[in-house]
Amino acid sequence: MLSAVTVQAQQTPRGPQAPNRTETRQTTEIKPVSADRASGANERTIKVESTVETSHSVTIDGKVVPYKAITGTLPVWDEEGKPIAGLFYTYYERSNVSNREKRPLVISFNGGPGSASVWMHIAYTGPVVLNIDDEGYPVQPYGYKENPYSILDVADIVYIDPVNTGYSRAVSKDIPGSKFFGVRADIKYLAEWINTFVTRNNRWASPKFLIGESYGTTRVSGLALELQNNQWMYLNGVVLVSPTELGIDRSGPVEAALRLPYYAATAWYHKALPADLQSKDLTAMLPEVENFTINQLIPAIAQGGMLSPDKRKSIIAKMSRYSGLAEKVISDYNLDVPTNFFWKELLRDKGYTVGRLDSRYRGVDKMAAGNGPDYNSELTSWLHSFTPAINMYIRNELNYKTDLKYNMFGSVSPWDNTGDRTGENLRQAMAQNPYLHLLVQSGYYDGACDYFNAKYNLWQIDAAGKLKDRMSWEGYRSGHMMYLRKEDLKTANEHIRSFIMKALPKPGESAKF
């Protein structure tokens, strides 16, 4: 249960509950200049340092796990040691652990890059999960319940909101956004912040793991090397959930071709494939598409206008067979069908679009005509259930009070994408650290960070094949947030749990090749 008062309702959707113990520590506040100050209006206060501690327990795999939740803010320092921002975090620490030095610490980020850590926090690895149906769709009343699959039994977890997400803010509008908003800046200041957190909480001896979702995979891949090289902090593992391209080039024919297996998975889900393919199980059907993509489609697209008419016709027919799209559509796009058009076209004749981040979700557009959906049907659905729950949970369960708005998404524009070599950063970190393991998790129905591109990442990160014994990939029958589907919530957490235990060295095992 989450607190003493919820014992008899631990599996029911819940709203406000009073924790059984609360300790509030000293806070340091910086009040930014407000345009309304002269009128006497109330100000929203940035707390650069604040801490609220509560005690709870959760039942995982039939066993009660007591824990404390520490939520609050810690500073981001500039070069002169002055605070320039306060980062909001939630830290869960199992209470009945005698030796914290052996206890793994998981450091969790979401993506965006302007997204809070809310998604994995209250729907995946943490001690609570959303009140949603078994496939991830919202239900009312909004709320949350115990997460019986949380990894808190084997690891402590801290969820971090970068600047302008959650309750995290710069101390002043005069602080330049370039301090935070860019691939390299993001990695640099977050590495410094992690150093502060680990030091304040006495976790230097603990085995450490990073987990990131979506753009968070870019973030943690870069952090793996940044922590190692500039904070002298070595990791045991990195988990990439729905990974981005990680700065790995795949332009031209490769980029166009690698989409097809995702198209096939989506078409299979919506029963848009020929009968012989539709009759096969998803994971039995996809290898055929993957082999065609690598061995035939990439070379065919590379040949462009030099491809013979007969070969072109044959390739188009197979693409149509695997994607559920008409041959003419594929021909008109010269074998390079954009994802945005696919989401509009696949179910156009049925009056629906399919979701970008999870193509199991269907949307309804104003008109059937057009080259892309009016909106992201899956994201709208998710915000429906996540936003009330996180605001209720932090304020009423974790007892953290503020008038700041919790930014599900915050402004991080302009974002500087230059210098993204994060896939190579991760490779270097693994090459230099024999303890460091990698787990990649992908949903077959994710059209933004698709599963086949995630496999391609692994092939290119480890082109020499020297790290593959420490790398693994898992696929799930859902989308970008695979954990919203109850079956995958259980399986994906178990994969992380097993990964953590595997990545811990045996007693006396030294870090050497």
Short mmCIF file of C-alpha atoms in Angstrom, two decimals:
data_model
loop_
_atom_site.label_atom_id
_atom_site.label_comp_id
_atom_site.label_asym_id
_atom_site.label_seq_id
_atom_site.Cartn_x
_atom_site.Cartn_y
_atom_site.Cartn_z
CA MET A 1 0.00 0.00 0.00
CA LEU A 2 1.02 3.60 -0.45
CA SER A 3 0.30 4.63 3.10
CA ALA A 4 -1.26 3.27 6.25
CA VAL A 5 -4.71 4.52 5.33
CA THR A 6 -4.92 2.63 2.04
CA VAL A 7 -4.45 -0.96 3.18
CA GLN A 8 -7.96 -2.09 2.30
CA ALA A 9 -8.14 -0.21 -1.00
CA GLN A 10 -4.72 -0.88 -2.38
CA GLN A 11 -5.90 -2.04 -5.82
CA THR A 12 -8.67 0.52 -6.31
CA PRO A 13 -8.34 3.83 -8.18
CA ARG A 14 -7.56 6.58 -5.71
CA GLY A 15 -7.33 10.29 -5.41
CA PRO A 16 -6.15 12.26 -2.38
CA GLN A 17 -4.78 10.22 0.53
CA ALA A 18 -2.89 11.36 3.61
CA PRO A 19 0.57 9.81 4.04
CA ASN A 20 1.20 8.26 7.42
CA ARG A 21 4.28 10.35 8.20
CA THR A 22 5.56 13.63 6.83
CA GLU A 23 8.76 15.50 7.52
CA THR A 24 9.34 18.88 5.90
CA ARG A 25 12.88 20.23 5.82
CA GLN A 26 14.40 23.66 5.31
CA THR A 27 13.71 25.27 1.95
CA THR A 28 15.55 27.98 0.06
CA GLU A 29 13.34 30.12 -2.14
CA ILE A 30 14.22 32.52 -4.95
CA LYS A 31 11.41 34.77 -6.10
CA PRO A 32 11.77 35.84 -9.72
CA VAL A 33 10.71 39.30 -10.70
CA SER A 34 7.01 39.33 -11.48
CA ALA A 35 5.24 41.74 -13.81
CA ASP A 36 2.30 41.67 -11.40
CA ARG A 37 4.31 42.59 -8.29
CA ALA A 38 3.26 46.24 -8.40
CA SER A 39 -0.39 45.24 -8.32
CA GLY A 40 0.15 43.03 -5.28
CA ALA A 41 -0.69 39.79 -7.10
CA ASN A 42 0.53 36.50 -5.67
CA GLU A 43 3.78 35.14 -7.11
CA ARG A 44 4.61 31.60 -8.08
CA THR A 45 7.78 30.78 -6.18
CA ILE A 46 10.71 28.75 -7.44
CA LYS A 47 12.15 26.62 -4.66
CA VAL A 48 15.79 26.02 -5.50
CA GLU A 49 16.08 23.70 -2.50
CA SER A 50 13.15 21.97 -0.82
CA THR A 51 12.50 18.57 0.66
CA VAL A 52 9.39 16.75 1.82
CA GLU A 53 9.67 13.18 3.13
CA THR A 54 6.83 10.68 3.55
CA SER A 55 6.67 6.98 4.42
CA HIS A 56 4.77 4.30 2.50
CA SER A 57 4.77 0.66 1.49
CA VAL A 58 3.86 -1.27 -1.64
CA THR A 59 3.21 -4.96 -2.26
CA ILE A 60 5.40 -6.33 -5.07
CA ASP A 61 5.15 -9.97 -6.07
CA GLY A 62 3.22 -10.68 -2.90
CA LYS A 63 5.80 -9.12 -0.56
CA VAL A 64 5.44 -5.85 1.32
CA VAL A 65 8.19 -3.35 0.46
CA PRO A 66 8.41 -0.37 2.86
CA TYR A 67 9.91 2.80 1.45
CA LYS A 68 10.31 6.50 1.98
CA ALA A 69 9.55 9.05 -0.71
CA ILE A 70 11.63 12.22 -0.79
CA THR A 71 10.40 14.87 -3.16
CA GLY A 72 11.70 18.38 -3.66
CA THR A 73 14.28 20.43 -5.51
CA LEU A 74 18.07 20.64 -5.70
CA PRO A 75 20.10 23.42 -7.36
CA VAL A 76 21.78 23.54 -10.72
CA TRP A 77 25.06 25.44 -10.18
CA ASP A 78 26.83 27.77 -12.57
CA GLU A 79 30.61 27.96 -13.00
CA GLU A 80 30.88 30.29 -10.00
CA GLY A 81 28.90 28.01 -7.72
CA LYS A 82 25.69 30.06 -7.78
CA PRO A 83 22.28 28.41 -8.25
CA ILE A 84 20.78 29.09 -11.69
CA ALA A 85 17.88 26.63 -11.51
CA GLY A 86 16.04 24.31 -9.17
CA LEU A 87 15.37 20.79 -10.45
CA PHE A 88 12.36 18.94 -9.11
CA TYR A 89 12.82 15.25 -8.32
CA THR A 90 11.08 12.36 -6.57
CA TYR A 91 13.30 9.80 -4.86
CA TYR A 92 12.09 6.43 -3.61
CA GLU A 93 14.30 4.57 -1.17
CA ARG A 94 13.46 1.17 0.27
CA SER A 95 13.41 1.47 4.07
CA ASN A 96 14.39 -1.99 5.30
CA VAL A 97 17.81 -2.16 3.62
CA SER A 98 20.77 -2.69 5.91
CA ASN A 99 23.55 -2.16 3.33
CA ARG A 100 22.84 0.77 1.01
CA GLU A 101 26.27 0.35 -0.61
CA LYS A 102 25.06 -2.77 -2.42
CA ARG A 103 21.64 -1.36 -3.22
CA PRO A 104 21.25 -0.34 -6.91
CA LEU A 105 20.17 3.22 -7.73
CA VAL A 106 18.15 3.85 -10.90
CA ILE A 107 18.23 7.43 -12.27
CA SER A 108 15.21 8.02 -14.51
CA PHE A 109 14.51 10.56 -17.28
CA ASN A 110 11.78 10.96 -19.86
CA GLY A 111 12.19 12.79 -23.12
CA GLY A 112 10.63 15.47 -25.25
CA PRO A 113 13.24 16.99 -24.73
CA GLY A 114 10.72 19.23 -22.97
CA SER A 115 8.87 16.48 -21.13
CA ALA A 116 8.64 15.81 -17.39
CA SER A 117 9.53 12.45 -15.86
CA VAL A 118 5.85 11.82 -15.14
CA TRP A 119 5.37 9.05 -17.71
CA MET A 120 7.66 6.35 -16.34
CA HIS A 121 7.18 7.69 -12.80
CA ILE A 122 3.48 6.94 -12.39
CA ALA A 123 2.95 4.36 -15.14
CA TYR A 124 6.04 2.11 -15.29
CA THR A 125 8.76 1.53 -12.71
CA GLY A 126 7.54 3.48 -9.66
CA PRO A 127 5.36 2.32 -6.75
CA VAL A 128 2.12 3.66 -8.25
CA VAL A 129 0.45 3.28 -11.64
CA LEU A 130 -2.40 5.09 -13.34
CA ASN A 131 -6.02 4.15 -13.14
CA ILE A 132 -6.39 3.05 -16.79
CA ASP A 133 -7.79 0.00 -18.52
CA ASP A 134 -5.66 -3.01 -19.41
CA GLU A 135 -4.76 -1.59 -22.84
CA GLY A 136 -3.84 1.88 -21.54
CA TYR A 137 -6.97 3.90 -22.26
CA PRO A 138 -8.24 6.44 -19.69
CA VAL A 139 -11.10 5.66 -17.34
CA GLN A 140 -12.79 7.75 -14.68
CA PRO A 141 -12.48 8.50 -11.85
CA TYR A 142 -8.92 9.62 -12.50
CA GLY A 143 -6.34 8.41 -10.05
CA TYR A 144 -3.65 5.88 -9.27
CA LYS A 145 -3.15 2.62 -7.45
CA GLU A 146 -0.37 0.34 -6.27
CA ASN A 147 2.09 -0.94 -8.85
CA PRO A 148 2.63 -4.63 -8.05
CA TYR A 149 5.32 -4.82 -10.77
CA SER A 150 7.51 -1.88 -9.64
CA ILE A 151 11.27 -2.43 -9.58
CA LEU A 152 11.46 -0.79 -6.13
CA ASP A 153 11.96 -4.23 -4.60
CA VAL A 154 15.43 -4.47 -6.21
CA ALA A 155 16.48 -0.81 -6.68
CA ASP A 156 15.94 2.69 -5.35
CA ILE A 157 14.72 5.14 -7.99
CA VAL A 158 14.99 8.89 -8.57
CA TYR A 159 12.83 10.61 -11.20
CA ILE A 160 14.24 13.92 -12.46
CA ASP A 161 12.50 16.77 -14.26
CA PRO A 162 14.86 18.90 -16.42
CA VAL A 163 14.49 22.69 -16.50
CA ASN A 164 11.01 23.93 -17.53
CA THR A 165 9.45 20.49 -17.01
CA GLY A 166 7.48 19.42 -13.96
CA TYR A 167 8.18 22.03 -11.27
CA SER A 168 11.77 22.64 -12.42
CA ARG A 169 12.61 26.22 -13.37
CA ALA A 170 15.52 28.60 -13.91
CA VAL A 171 15.84 31.11 -11.07
CA SER A 172 15.38 34.06 -13.41
CA LYS A 173 14.28 34.85 -16.94
CA ASP A 174 17.71 36.44 -17.35
CA ILE A 175 19.43 33.02 -17.24
CA PRO A 176 20.10 32.19 -20.91
CA GLY A 177 18.28 29.13 -22.24
CA SER A 178 21.53 27.98 -23.83
CA LYS A 179 22.60 26.88 -20.33
CA PHE A 180 20.01 24.09 -20.54
CA PHE A 181 18.39 23.71 -23.96
CA GLY A 182 20.62 21.66 -26.24
CA VAL A 183 22.06 18.17 -26.57
CA ARG A 184 25.41 19.03 -24.99
CA ALA A 185 24.15 21.63 -22.49
CA ASP A 186 21.46 19.24 -21.26
CA ILE A 187 23.94 16.44 -20.66
CA LYS A 188 26.47 18.72 -18.96
CA TYR A 189 24.20 20.37 -16.39
CA LEU A 190 22.32 17.16 -15.61
CA ALA A 191 25.59 15.33 -14.95
CA GLU A 192 26.55 18.04 -12.46
CA TRP A 193 23.13 17.78 -10.84
CA ILE A 194 23.41 13.99 -10.54
CA ASN A 195 26.77 14.48 -8.80
CA THR A 196 25.07 16.75 -6.26
CA PHE A 197 22.21 14.30 -5.73
CA VAL A 198 24.46 11.27 -5.31
CA THR A 199 26.69 13.16 -2.87
CA ARG A 200 23.81 14.58 -0.81
CA ASN A 201 22.20 11.14 -0.53
CA ASN A 202 25.45 9.23 0.11
CA ARG A 203 25.06 6.93 -2.92
CA TRP A 204 28.58 6.95 -4.32
CA ALA A 205 29.15 3.29 -3.40
CA SER A 206 25.88 2.09 -4.92
CA PRO A 207 25.68 0.37 -8.33
CA LYS A 208 24.10 2.94 -10.64
CA PHE A 209 21.79 2.63 -13.62
CA LEU A 210 20.36 5.20 -16.03
CA ILE A 211 16.99 4.75 -17.72
CA GLY A 212 15.65 7.09 -20.37
CA GLU A 213 12.61 7.09 -22.62
CA SER A 214 12.37 8.66 -26.09
CA TYR A 215 14.60 11.78 -26.07
CA GLY A 216 15.60 10.55 -22.63
CA THR A 217 17.56 7.83 -24.45
CA THR A 218 19.63 10.53 -26.18
CA ARG A 219 20.10 12.12 -22.76
CA VAL A 220 21.21 9.01 -20.87
CA SER A 221 23.42 7.75 -23.70
CA GLY A 222 25.34 11.02 -23.52
CA LEU A 223 25.27 11.02 -19.72
CA ALA A 224 26.89 7.58 -19.58
CA LEU A 225 30.13 9.05 -20.95
CA GLU A 226 29.77 12.50 -19.36
CA LEU A 227 29.36 11.03 -15.89
CA GLN A 228 32.30 8.73 -16.47
CA ASN A 229 34.70 11.27 -17.97
CA ASN A 230 33.83 14.47 -16.08
CA GLN A 231 32.16 13.34 -12.85
CA TRP A 232 34.24 10.15 -12.47
CA MET A 233 31.02 8.24 -11.84
CA TYR A 234 30.90 4.77 -13.40
CA LEU A 235 27.66 2.96 -14.21
CA ASN A 236 26.53 -0.65 -14.21
CA GLY A 237 23.78 -0.27 -16.76
CA VAL A 238 21.79 1.88 -19.17
CA VAL A 239 18.18 1.16 -20.20
CA LEU A 240 16.89 2.75 -23.40
CA VAL A 241 13.08 2.78 -23.64
CA SER A 242 11.83 3.59 -27.16
CA PRO A 243 15.19 5.01 -28.27
CA THR A 244 15.79 7.87 -30.68
CA GLU A 245 18.37 7.73 -33.48
CA LEU A 246 21.14 8.64 -30.97
CA GLY A 247 22.94 10.78 -33.53
CA ILE A 248 23.56 7.75 -35.78
CA ASP A 249 23.26 8.69 -39.47
CA ARG A 250 20.68 6.77 -41.51
CA SER A 251 19.69 9.31 -44.15
CA GLY A 252 18.57 8.47 -47.69
CA PRO A 253 17.68 4.89 -48.67
CA VAL A 254 18.36 3.47 -45.20
CA GLU A 255 16.03 5.93 -43.48
CA ALA A 256 13.26 5.30 -46.04
CA ALA A 257 13.52 1.52 -45.88
CA LEU A 258 13.79 1.03 -42.13
CA ARG A 259 10.18 2.21 -41.62
CA LEU A 260 8.65 -0.79 -43.38
CA PRO A 261 8.72 -3.33 -40.51
CA TYR A 262 6.86 -0.82 -38.33
CA TYR A 263 4.31 -0.32 -41.11
CA ALA A 264 3.88 -4.09 -41.28
CA ALA A 265 3.34 -4.40 -37.53
CA THR A 266 0.72 -1.63 -37.58
CA ALA A 267 -1.06 -3.09 -40.60
CA TRP A 268 -1.09 -6.51 -38.91
CA TYR A 269 -2.66 -5.01 -35.78
CA HIS A 270 -5.42 -3.37 -37.83
CA LYS A 271 -5.94 -6.54 -39.92
CA ALA A 272 -4.91 -4.80 -43.14
CA LEU A 273 -2.50 -7.47 -44.43
CA PRO A 274 -3.18 -10.35 -46.88
CA ALA A 275 -4.72 -13.44 -45.28
CA ASP A 276 -1.55 -15.54 -45.28
CA LEU A 277 0.40 -12.87 -43.37
CA GLN A 278 -2.53 -11.98 -41.14
CA SER A 279 -2.90 -15.59 -40.06
CA LYS A 280 0.63 -15.62 -38.63
CA ASP A 281 1.50 -14.32 -35.20
CA LEU A 282 3.09 -10.85 -35.20
CA THR A 283 6.58 -12.01 -34.24
CA ALA A 284 6.39 -14.88 -36.73
CA MET A 285 5.46 -12.51 -39.56
CA LEU A 286 7.95 -9.68 -38.94
CA PRO A 287 11.24 -11.54 -39.70
CA GLU A 288 10.12 -11.93 -43.32
CA VAL A 289 9.59 -8.17 -43.59
CA GLU A 290 12.87 -7.40 -41.84
CA ASN A 291 14.83 -9.65 -44.21
CA PHE A 292 13.17 -8.03 -47.24
CA THR A 293 13.97 -4.58 -45.85
CA ILE A 294 17.67 -5.25 -45.34
CA ASN A 295 18.39 -7.46 -48.36
CA GLN A 296 16.12 -6.03 -51.05
CA LEU A 297 14.48 -2.72 -50.17
CA ILE A 298 17.58 -0.71 -49.18
CA PRO A 299 19.44 -1.67 -52.40
CA ALA A 300 16.34 -0.98 -54.50
CA ILE A 301 15.78 2.51 -53.10
CA ALA A 302 19.50 3.24 -53.46
CA GLN A 303 19.30 2.48 -57.19
CA GLY A 304 16.53 5.06 -57.68
CA GLY A 305 15.85 5.69 -61.38
CA MET A 306 18.36 3.01 -62.39
CA LEU A 307 16.11 0.28 -60.96
CA SER A 308 14.66 -1.79 -63.81
CA PRO A 309 10.89 -1.48 -64.39
CA ASP A 310 10.32 -5.15 -63.58
CA LYS A 311 12.33 -4.98 -60.36
CA ARG A 312 10.59 -1.77 -59.36
CA LYS A 313 7.20 -3.40 -59.91
CA SER A 314 8.23 -6.42 -57.84
CA ILE A 315 9.53 -4.27 -54.96
CA ILE A 316 6.37 -2.12 -54.94
CA ALA A 317 4.17 -5.23 -54.84
CA LYS A 318 6.02 -6.57 -51.80
CA MET A 319 5.94 -3.21 -50.04
CA SER A 320 2.18 -3.10 -50.60
CA ARG A 321 1.84 -6.65 -49.33
CA TYR A 322 3.72 -5.82 -46.12
CA SER A 323 2.36 -2.32 -45.43
CA GLY A 324 -1.34 -2.50 -46.25
CA LEU A 325 -0.94 0.45 -48.64
CA ALA A 326 -1.97 0.48 -52.31
CA GLU A 327 0.73 -0.11 -54.91
CA LYS A 328 -0.07 3.21 -56.60
CA VAL A 329 0.51 5.10 -53.35
CA ILE A 330 3.92 3.50 -52.93
CA SER A 331 4.81 4.16 -56.57
CA ASP A 332 3.73 7.79 -56.33
CA TYR A 333 6.08 8.23 -53.35
CA ASN A 334 8.99 6.55 -55.18
CA LEU A 335 9.13 3.81 -52.51
CA ASP A 336 9.66 6.41 -49.76
CA VAL A 337 6.33 6.68 -47.92
CA PRO A 338 6.45 9.24 -45.06
CA THR A 339 5.20 8.15 -41.66
CA ASN A 340 2.79 11.10 -41.40
CA PHE A 341 1.08 10.00 -44.61
CA PHE A 342 0.97 6.37 -43.46
CA TRP A 343 -0.86 7.34 -40.26
CA LYS A 344 -3.50 9.09 -42.38
CA GLU A 345 -3.72 6.58 -45.22
CA LEU A 346 -3.82 3.11 -43.65
CA LEU A 347 -7.40 3.37 -42.29
CA ARG A 348 -8.58 6.26 -44.47
CA ASP A 349 -11.29 4.12 -46.08
CA LYS A 350 -12.62 3.24 -42.62
CA GLY A 351 -12.74 6.86 -41.45
CA TYR A 352 -9.86 6.71 -38.95
CA THR A 353 -6.24 7.74 -38.53
CA VAL A 354 -3.70 5.78 -36.48
CA GLY A 355 -1.58 7.14 -33.63
CA ARG A 356 2.00 8.28 -34.04
CA LEU A 357 3.42 7.07 -30.73
CA ASP A 358 1.14 4.05 -30.55
CA SER A 359 -0.61 2.99 -33.72
CA ARG A 360 -3.14 0.87 -31.84
CA TYR A 361 -4.94 4.16 -31.11
CA ARG A 362 -7.38 5.50 -33.68
CA GLY A 363 -8.31 9.13 -34.33
CA VAL A 364 -11.12 10.91 -36.16
CA ASP A 365 -10.24 13.77 -38.53
CA LYS A 366 -12.43 16.57 -39.86
CA MET A 367 -12.10 15.24 -43.39
CA ALA A 368 -10.78 12.09 -45.03
CA ALA A 369 -8.62 14.12 -47.41
CA GLY A 370 -5.12 15.22 -46.47
CA ASN A 371 -1.57 13.97 -45.99
CA GLY A 372 -1.51 13.63 -42.21
CA PRO A 373 -3.72 13.31 -39.10
CA ASP A 374 -5.29 16.35 -37.48
CA TYR A 375 -3.91 15.37 -34.05
CA ASN A 376 -2.00 12.68 -32.17
CA SER A 377 -4.78 10.39 -30.96
CA GLU A 378 -2.56 8.48 -28.54
CA LEU A 379 -1.01 11.53 -26.84
CA THR A 380 -4.39 13.15 -26.30
CA SER A 381 -5.55 9.94 -24.67
CA TRP A 382 -2.52 9.75 -22.40
CA LEU A 383 -2.71 13.36 -21.23
CA HIS A 384 -6.33 12.64 -20.37
CA SER A 385 -5.27 10.20 -17.63
CA PHE A 386 -1.75 11.33 -16.66
CA THR A 387 -2.30 15.02 -15.92
CA PRO A 388 -4.91 14.72 -13.16
CA ALA A 389 -3.10 11.78 -11.56
CA ILE A 390 0.35 13.39 -11.22
CA ASN A 391 -1.08 16.62 -9.80
CA MET A 392 -3.17 14.68 -7.28
CA TYR A 393 -0.36 12.31 -6.37
CA ILE A 394 2.42 14.83 -5.72
CA ARG A 395 0.25 17.20 -3.72
CA ASN A 396 -1.92 14.77 -1.76
CA GLU A 397 0.17 11.61 -1.45
CA LEU A 398 3.72 12.97 -1.38
CA ASN A 399 2.59 16.18 0.36
CA TYR A 400 4.63 18.53 -1.86
CA LYS A 401 2.82 21.86 -2.08
CA THR A 402 3.51 24.60 -4.61
CA ASP A 403 1.53 27.02 -6.78
CA LEU A 404 3.81 26.35 -9.75
CA LYS A 405 2.11 24.59 -12.63
CA TYR A 406 3.34 21.05 -13.22
CA ASN A 407 4.54 21.19 -16.82
CA MET A 408 3.79 17.93 -18.58
CA PHE A 409 5.57 19.65 -21.47
CA GLY A 410 7.56 22.85 -21.09
CA SER A 411 9.19 25.28 -23.50
CA VAL A 412 12.78 24.35 -24.33
CA SER A 413 12.99 26.29 -27.56
CA PRO A 414 15.27 26.87 -29.32
CA TRP A 415 16.85 23.46 -28.76
CA ASP A 416 20.41 23.08 -30.04
CA ASN A 417 20.76 19.66 -31.68
CA THR A 418 24.35 20.16 -32.78
CA GLY A 419 26.94 17.80 -31.41
CA ASP A 420 24.65 14.77 -31.02
CA ARG A 421 27.04 11.82 -30.98
CA THR A 422 25.27 10.12 -28.11
CA GLY A 423 25.28 6.66 -29.68
CA GLU A 424 29.05 6.92 -29.98
CA ASN A 425 29.21 8.34 -26.44
CA LEU A 426 27.46 5.23 -25.18
CA ARG A 427 29.80 2.96 -27.13
CA GLN A 428 32.84 4.71 -25.65
CA ALA A 429 31.43 4.41 -22.15
CA MET A 430 30.84 0.68 -22.61
CA ALA A 431 34.25 0.16 -24.17
CA GLN A 432 35.96 1.88 -21.24
CA ASN A 433 33.84 0.28 -18.52
CA PRO A 434 33.55 -3.55 -18.52
CA TYR A 435 30.78 -3.34 -15.89
CA LEU A 436 28.46 -1.32 -18.14
CA HIS A 437 25.52 -3.22 -19.70
CA LEU A 438 22.79 -2.05 -22.09
CA LEU A 439 19.10 -3.00 -22.38
CA VAL A 440 16.86 -1.63 -25.16
CA GLN A 441 13.05 -1.84 -24.95
CA SER A 442 10.77 -1.13 -27.93
CA GLY A 443 7.06 -1.30 -28.74
CA TYR A 444 6.21 -2.81 -32.10
CA TYR A 445 3.51 -0.16 -32.66
CA ASP A 446 5.69 2.89 -31.94
CA GLY A 447 5.89 5.05 -35.06
CA ALA A 448 8.05 7.83 -33.59
CA CYS A 449 10.94 5.69 -32.33
CA ASP A 450 10.22 2.45 -34.11
CA TYR A 451 11.48 -0.96 -33.05
CA PHE A 452 13.50 -1.72 -36.20
CA ASN A 453 15.42 1.54 -35.97
CA ALA A 454 16.19 0.59 -32.36
CA LYS A 455 17.71 -2.66 -33.61
CA TYR A 456 19.66 -0.67 -36.21
CA ASN A 457 21.07 1.47 -33.40
CA LEU A 458 22.52 -1.61 -31.73
CA TRP A 459 24.06 -2.84 -34.97
CA GLN A 460 25.75 0.51 -35.60
CA ILE A 461 26.80 1.25 -32.02
CA ASP A 462 28.65 -2.06 -31.94
CA ALA A 463 29.78 -2.38 -35.55
CA ALA A 464 32.76 -4.49 -34.49
CA GLY A 465 30.60 -6.89 -32.47
CA LYS A 466 32.79 -6.59 -29.38
CA LEU A 467 30.10 -5.42 -26.97
CA LYS A 468 27.18 -7.63 -27.97
CA ASP A 469 27.49 -9.89 -24.91
CA ARG A 470 26.50 -6.86 -22.79
CA MET A 471 23.70 -5.64 -25.08
CA SER A 472 20.11 -6.89 -25.32
CA TRP A 473 16.84 -5.91 -27.03
CA GLU A 474 13.24 -6.65 -26.05
CA GLY A 475 10.04 -6.02 -28.02
CA TYR A 476 6.48 -5.53 -26.76
CA ARG A 477 3.01 -5.58 -28.34
CA SER A 478 2.28 -1.94 -27.64
CA GLY A 479 3.71 1.45 -28.54
CA HIS A 480 6.07 4.16 -27.34
CA MET A 481 4.93 3.71 -23.74
CA MET A 482 4.74 -0.06 -23.86
CA TYR A 483 4.10 -0.19 -20.12
CA LEU A 484 0.58 1.27 -20.50
CA ARG A 485 -0.58 -2.16 -21.63
CA LYS A 486 -0.94 -4.22 -18.45
CA GLU A 487 0.66 -7.36 -19.85
CA ASP A 488 3.68 -5.39 -21.02
CA LEU A 489 3.89 -3.45 -17.74
CA LYS A 490 4.53 -6.72 -15.98
CA THR A 491 6.88 -8.19 -18.58
CA ALA A 492 8.91 -5.02 -19.21
CA ASN A 493 9.49 -4.42 -15.48
CA GLU A 494 10.60 -8.02 -15.10
CA HIS A 495 13.07 -7.51 -17.94
CA ILE A 496 14.52 -4.46 -16.14
CA ARG A 497 14.63 -6.36 -12.85
CA SER A 498 16.51 -9.24 -14.47
CA PHE A 499 18.81 -6.81 -16.29
CA ILE A 500 19.76 -5.07 -13.04
CA MET A 501 20.55 -8.34 -11.30
CA LYS A 502 22.57 -9.58 -14.29
CA ALA A 503 24.55 -6.32 -14.49
CA LEU A 504 25.66 -6.52 -10.84
CA PRO A 505 29.13 -8.05 -10.63
CA LYS A 506 29.61 -11.20 -8.60
CA PRO A 507 31.44 -10.78 -5.28
CA GLY A 508 35.10 -10.14 -6.02
CA GLU A 509 34.55 -9.83 -9.78
CA SER A 510 36.78 -7.04 -11.06
CA ALA A 511 36.13 -4.69 -13.99
CA LYS A 512 38.45 -6.02 -16.69
CA PHE A 513 38.26 -7.54 -20.15
#
